mmCIF file of C-alpha atoms in Angstrom:
data_model
loop_
_atom_site.group_PDB
_atom_site.id
_atom_site.type_symbol
_atom_site.label_atom_id
_atom_site.label_comp_id
_atom_site.label_asym_id
_atom_site.label_seq_id
_atom_site.Cartn_x
_atom_site.Cartn_y
_atom_site.Cartn_z
ATOM 1 C CA MET K 1 0.000 0.000 0.000
ATOM 2 C CA THR K 2 1.420 3.326 -1.065
ATOM 3 C CA ARG K 3 1.758 5.910 1.670
ATOM 4 C CA THR K 4 0.457 9.328 0.677
ATOM 5 C CA LEU K 5 2.669 12.178 1.863
ATOM 6 C CA PRO K 6 1.306 15.701 2.442
ATOM 7 C CA ASP K 7 1.755 18.006 -0.518
ATOM 8 C CA PRO K 8 3.800 20.978 0.711
ATOM 9 C CA ILE K 9 1.933 23.496 -1.458
ATOM 10 C CA ALA K 10 -1.480 22.298 -0.268
ATOM 11 C CA ARG K 11 -0.262 22.122 3.330
ATOM 12 C CA ASP K 12 1.169 25.653 3.237
ATOM 13 C CA HIS K 13 -2.041 27.031 1.726
ATOM 14 C CA ILE K 14 -4.194 25.386 4.389
ATOM 15 C CA ASP K 15 -1.828 26.482 7.160
ATOM 16 C CA ALA K 16 -2.017 30.085 5.946
ATOM 17 C CA LEU K 17 -5.810 29.905 5.819
ATOM 18 C CA THR K 18 -5.855 28.557 9.371
ATOM 19 C CA VAL K 19 -4.137 31.742 10.592
ATOM 20 C CA THR K 20 -6.753 33.897 8.866
ATOM 21 C CA LEU K 21 -9.627 31.785 10.198
ATOM 22 C CA SER K 22 -8.198 32.085 13.697
ATOM 23 C CA ALA K 23 -8.387 35.866 13.360
ATOM 24 C CA LEU K 24 -11.958 35.552 12.078
ATOM 25 C CA ARG K 25 -12.899 33.439 15.094
ATOM 26 C CA LYS K 26 -11.830 36.293 17.379
ATOM 27 C CA GLN K 27 -14.359 38.543 15.625
ATOM 28 C CA SER K 28 -17.253 36.098 15.787
ATOM 29 C CA SER K 29 -19.161 38.315 18.240
ATOM 30 C CA THR K 30 -19.151 41.137 15.690
ATOM 31 C CA LEU K 31 -20.530 38.859 12.987
ATOM 32 C CA GLY K 32 -23.224 37.585 15.353
ATOM 33 C CA ARG K 33 -24.252 41.142 16.193
ATOM 34 C CA TRP K 34 -24.282 42.087 12.511
ATOM 35 C CA GLY K 35 -26.603 39.171 11.814
ATOM 36 C CA ARG K 36 -29.006 40.369 14.500
ATOM 37 C CA VAL K 37 -28.934 43.964 13.256
ATOM 38 C CA LEU K 38 -29.511 42.772 9.703
ATOM 39 C CA ALA K 39 -32.495 40.680 10.812
ATOM 40 C CA GLU K 40 -34.042 43.657 12.617
ATOM 41 C CA ARG K 41 -33.559 46.020 9.706
ATOM 42 C CA LEU K 42 -34.595 43.718 6.882
ATOM 43 C CA ASP K 43 -37.597 42.495 8.863
ATOM 44 C CA ALA K 44 -38.636 46.159 9.175
ATOM 45 C CA GLY K 45 -38.488 46.628 5.392
ATOM 46 C CA ALA K 46 -34.906 47.752 4.807
ATOM 47 C CA ARG K 47 -32.665 46.147 2.219
ATOM 48 C CA LEU K 48 -29.080 44.974 1.976
ATOM 49 C CA LEU K 49 -26.813 46.284 -0.764
ATOM 50 C CA ALA K 50 -23.493 44.507 -1.287
ATOM 51 C CA ALA K 51 -20.522 45.034 -3.577
ATOM 52 C CA GLY K 52 -17.009 43.835 -4.254
ATOM 53 C CA ASN K 53 -14.493 43.329 -7.047
ATOM 54 C CA GLY K 54 -13.301 40.017 -8.469
ATOM 55 C CA GLY K 55 -13.571 37.204 -5.929
ATOM 56 C CA SER K 56 -15.158 39.604 -3.460
ATOM 57 C CA ALA K 57 -17.850 40.320 -6.057
ATOM 58 C CA ALA K 58 -18.653 36.612 -6.056
ATOM 59 C CA GLU K 59 -18.943 36.672 -2.247
ATOM 60 C CA ALA K 60 -21.241 39.704 -2.389
ATOM 61 C CA GLN K 61 -23.482 37.932 -4.874
ATOM 62 C CA HIS K 62 -23.377 34.754 -2.807
ATOM 63 C CA PHE K 63 -24.553 36.656 0.277
ATOM 64 C CA THR K 64 -27.457 38.398 -1.437
ATOM 65 C CA ALA K 65 -28.568 35.100 -2.987
ATOM 66 C CA GLU K 66 -28.767 33.549 0.486
ATOM 67 C CA LEU K 67 -30.990 36.407 1.712
ATOM 68 C CA VAL K 68 -33.337 36.438 -1.274
ATOM 69 C CA GLY K 69 -33.419 32.642 -1.319
ATOM 70 C CA ARG K 70 -32.483 30.922 1.916
ATOM 71 C CA PHE K 71 -29.423 29.728 3.762
ATOM 72 C CA ARG K 72 -30.685 26.846 5.885
ATOM 73 C CA ASP K 73 -34.362 27.076 6.799
ATOM 74 C CA ASP K 74 -37.328 27.868 4.598
ATOM 75 C CA ARG K 75 -38.450 31.432 5.279
ATOM 76 C CA ARG K 76 -39.733 34.543 3.561
ATOM 77 C CA PRO K 77 -37.383 36.309 1.116
ATOM 78 C CA PHE K 78 -35.653 39.598 1.876
ATOM 79 C CA SER K 79 -34.532 42.447 -0.346
ATOM 80 C CA ALA K 80 -30.817 42.189 -1.147
ATOM 81 C CA LEU K 81 -28.919 43.405 -4.203
ATOM 82 C CA ALA K 82 -25.366 42.625 -5.321
ATOM 83 C CA LEU K 83 -24.418 45.816 -7.146
ATOM 84 C CA ASN K 84 -21.588 44.148 -9.052
ATOM 85 C CA ALA K 85 -24.118 41.716 -10.582
ATOM 86 C CA GLU K 86 -26.046 44.559 -12.260
ATOM 87 C CA THR K 87 -24.105 44.184 -15.497
ATOM 88 C CA SER K 88 -25.897 46.802 -17.567
ATOM 89 C CA SER K 89 -25.605 49.368 -14.791
ATOM 90 C CA VAL K 90 -21.969 48.452 -14.147
ATOM 91 C CA THR K 91 -20.983 48.849 -17.793
ATOM 92 C CA ALA K 92 -23.048 51.980 -18.415
ATOM 93 C CA ILE K 93 -21.836 53.761 -15.287
ATOM 94 C CA SER K 94 -18.205 52.802 -15.809
ATOM 95 C CA ASN K 95 -18.427 53.945 -19.425
ATOM 96 C CA ASP K 96 -20.106 57.276 -18.647
ATOM 97 C CA TYR K 97 -18.701 58.172 -15.232
ATOM 98 C CA GLY K 98 -15.597 56.033 -14.728
ATOM 99 C CA TYR K 99 -15.126 52.802 -12.796
ATOM 100 C CA GLU K 100 -14.623 54.633 -9.503
ATOM 101 C CA GLN K 101 -18.335 55.559 -9.575
ATOM 102 C CA VAL K 102 -19.651 52.136 -10.580
ATOM 103 C CA PHE K 103 -21.001 51.295 -7.113
ATOM 104 C CA ALA K 104 -21.469 54.775 -5.665
ATOM 105 C CA ARG K 105 -24.015 55.750 -8.302
ATOM 106 C CA GLN K 106 -26.013 52.577 -7.655
ATOM 107 C CA VAL K 107 -25.889 53.186 -3.906
ATOM 108 C CA THR K 108 -27.208 56.703 -4.474
ATOM 109 C CA ALA K 109 -30.020 55.269 -6.591
ATOM 110 C CA HIS K 110 -31.035 52.395 -4.308
ATOM 111 C CA ALA K 111 -29.998 53.081 -0.718
ATOM 112 C CA ARG K 112 -32.425 54.582 1.770
ATOM 113 C CA PRO K 113 -32.022 55.511 5.445
ATOM 114 C CA GLY K 114 -31.904 52.319 7.504
ATOM 115 C CA ASP K 115 -30.554 50.122 4.704
ATOM 116 C CA VAL K 116 -27.308 48.194 5.142
ATOM 117 C CA LEU K 117 -24.404 48.428 2.700
ATOM 118 C CA LEU K 118 -21.804 45.656 2.911
ATOM 119 C CA LEU K 119 -18.544 46.188 1.028
ATOM 120 C CA LEU K 120 -16.115 43.304 0.530
ATOM 121 C CA SER K 121 -12.457 43.811 -0.296
ATOM 122 C CA THR K 122 -9.241 41.902 0.312
ATOM 123 C CA SER K 123 -7.092 45.042 0.065
ATOM 124 C CA GLY K 124 -9.435 47.695 1.439
ATOM 125 C CA ARG K 125 -8.041 50.112 -1.136
ATOM 126 C CA SER K 126 -10.402 49.898 -4.115
ATOM 127 C CA PRO K 127 -11.485 53.427 -5.097
ATOM 128 C CA ASN K 128 -14.927 52.262 -6.244
ATOM 129 C CA LEU K 129 -15.649 50.781 -2.810
ATOM 130 C CA LEU K 130 -14.396 53.909 -1.035
ATOM 131 C CA ARG K 131 -16.764 56.018 -3.159
ATOM 132 C CA ALA K 132 -19.567 53.558 -2.388
ATOM 133 C CA ALA K 133 -18.941 53.961 1.351
ATOM 134 C CA GLU K 134 -19.229 57.732 0.991
ATOM 135 C CA ALA K 135 -22.465 57.369 -0.964
ATOM 136 C CA GLY K 136 -23.836 54.978 1.650
ATOM 137 C CA HIS K 137 -23.243 57.452 4.444
ATOM 138 C CA THR K 138 -24.824 60.243 2.418
ATOM 139 C CA ALA K 139 -27.906 58.058 1.866
ATOM 140 C CA GLY K 140 -28.220 57.287 5.584
ATOM 141 C CA ALA K 141 -27.337 53.607 5.250
ATOM 142 C CA LEU K 142 -25.367 51.620 7.785
ATOM 143 C CA VAL K 143 -22.046 50.787 6.112
ATOM 144 C CA TRP K 144 -20.052 47.661 6.956
ATOM 145 C CA ALA K 145 -16.973 46.121 5.362
ATOM 146 C CA LEU K 146 -15.150 42.822 5.242
ATOM 147 C CA THR K 147 -11.529 43.693 4.474
ATOM 148 C CA GLY K 148 -8.001 42.387 4.537
ATOM 149 C CA SER K 149 -5.257 43.549 6.845
ATOM 150 C CA THR K 150 -5.298 46.966 8.453
ATOM 151 C CA PRO K 151 -4.463 49.744 8.109
ATOM 152 C CA ASN K 152 -6.483 50.287 4.966
ATOM 153 C CA PRO K 153 -8.723 53.160 3.775
ATOM 154 C CA LEU K 154 -11.951 51.142 3.585
ATOM 155 C CA TYR K 155 -11.629 50.052 7.208
ATOM 156 C CA GLU K 156 -11.502 53.729 8.190
ATOM 157 C CA ALA K 157 -14.330 54.777 5.825
ATOM 158 C CA VAL K 158 -17.128 52.556 7.151
ATOM 159 C CA ASP K 159 -19.184 52.406 10.332
ATOM 160 C CA GLU K 160 -17.723 49.044 11.289
ATOM 161 C CA ALA K 161 -15.468 46.451 9.686
ATOM 162 C CA VAL K 162 -14.119 42.956 10.151
ATOM 163 C CA ALA K 163 -10.496 43.032 8.998
ATOM 164 C CA LEU K 164 -8.532 39.832 8.474
ATOM 165 C CA PRO K 165 -4.806 39.221 8.034
ATOM 166 C CA GLY K 166 -3.473 37.029 5.278
ATOM 167 C CA SER K 167 -2.956 36.668 1.561
ATOM 168 C CA THR K 168 -5.636 37.607 -0.953
ATOM 169 C CA SER K 169 -6.722 33.982 -1.295
ATOM 170 C CA SER K 170 -6.850 33.371 2.461
ATOM 171 C CA VAL K 171 -8.896 36.524 3.051
ATOM 172 C CA GLN K 172 -11.333 35.634 0.264
ATOM 173 C CA GLU K 173 -11.776 32.122 1.618
ATOM 174 C CA ALA K 174 -12.337 33.420 5.147
ATOM 175 C CA GLN K 175 -14.818 35.979 3.840
ATOM 176 C CA LEU K 176 -16.943 33.110 2.543
ATOM 177 C CA VAL K 177 -16.965 31.695 6.060
ATOM 178 C CA ALA K 178 -17.905 35.159 7.366
ATOM 179 C CA VAL K 179 -20.802 35.319 4.904
ATOM 180 C CA HIS K 180 -22.095 31.961 6.081
ATOM 181 C CA VAL K 181 -21.745 32.975 9.738
ATOM 182 C CA LEU K 182 -23.742 36.129 8.964
ATOM 183 C CA CYS K 183 -26.419 33.985 7.338
ATOM 184 C CA GLU K 184 -26.551 31.678 10.370
ATOM 185 C CA ALA K 185 -26.835 34.631 12.771
ATOM 186 C CA PHE K 186 -29.412 36.353 10.550
ATOM 187 C CA GLU K 187 -31.702 33.331 10.368
ATOM 188 C CA ALA K 188 -31.335 32.579 14.093
ATOM 189 C CA ALA K 189 -32.293 36.158 14.987
ATOM 190 C CA LEU K 190 -35.171 36.069 12.530
ATOM 191 C CA SER K 191 -36.496 32.887 14.119
ATOM 192 C CA GLU K 192 -36.496 34.627 17.506
ATOM 193 C CA VAL K 193 -38.404 37.595 16.086
ATOM 194 C CA ASP K 194 -40.979 35.307 14.478
ATOM 195 C CA ALA K 195 -41.357 33.297 17.710
ATOM 196 C CA GLN K 196 -42.010 36.481 19.688
ATOM 197 C CA ARG K 197 -44.660 37.509 17.187
ATOM 198 C CA ARG K 198 -46.437 34.185 17.560
ATOM 199 C CA VAL K 199 -46.480 34.536 21.343
ATOM 200 C CA SER K 200 -47.788 38.090 21.279
#
């Protein structure tokens, strides 16, 4: 029987991710609180707007899909838009106003006081996300970010952020975990709200 030895590249990648996930674990209380806040706001009629570039765009779209659809339990749908998935808007705005405005203009169009804007970035330095944060504040939205290592401009530009150390790939992978934790916390808080309604 052939003995399988660990692949050093795979091992190093997983070891690096473990460091990033350890940092995420230390911020689990923040993610739990965000899930509860999101449940309160969306249950009251607010919406979530999310945006990112590249792999972070995929995570933003993943998160909004879980809210409009479901994560674990069957429940009513909630309003959530991934701004990077609006391809006609993205291309028209970037063509007419420049790529730095591609999310900010959509935030100005869609965000209302009480909404939540979640910005995902591994670097925290993308100009289009910084402009989106400014637009979110102007609209009266609550602005959160999932970012890479600090210091970075996006971390400073939002109301609250979860910043993670590590390479681009490790941060992106941990951000997927963060998205799922948010979904878990959101649905748990929503179940509590619904249970209270049934009692009253």
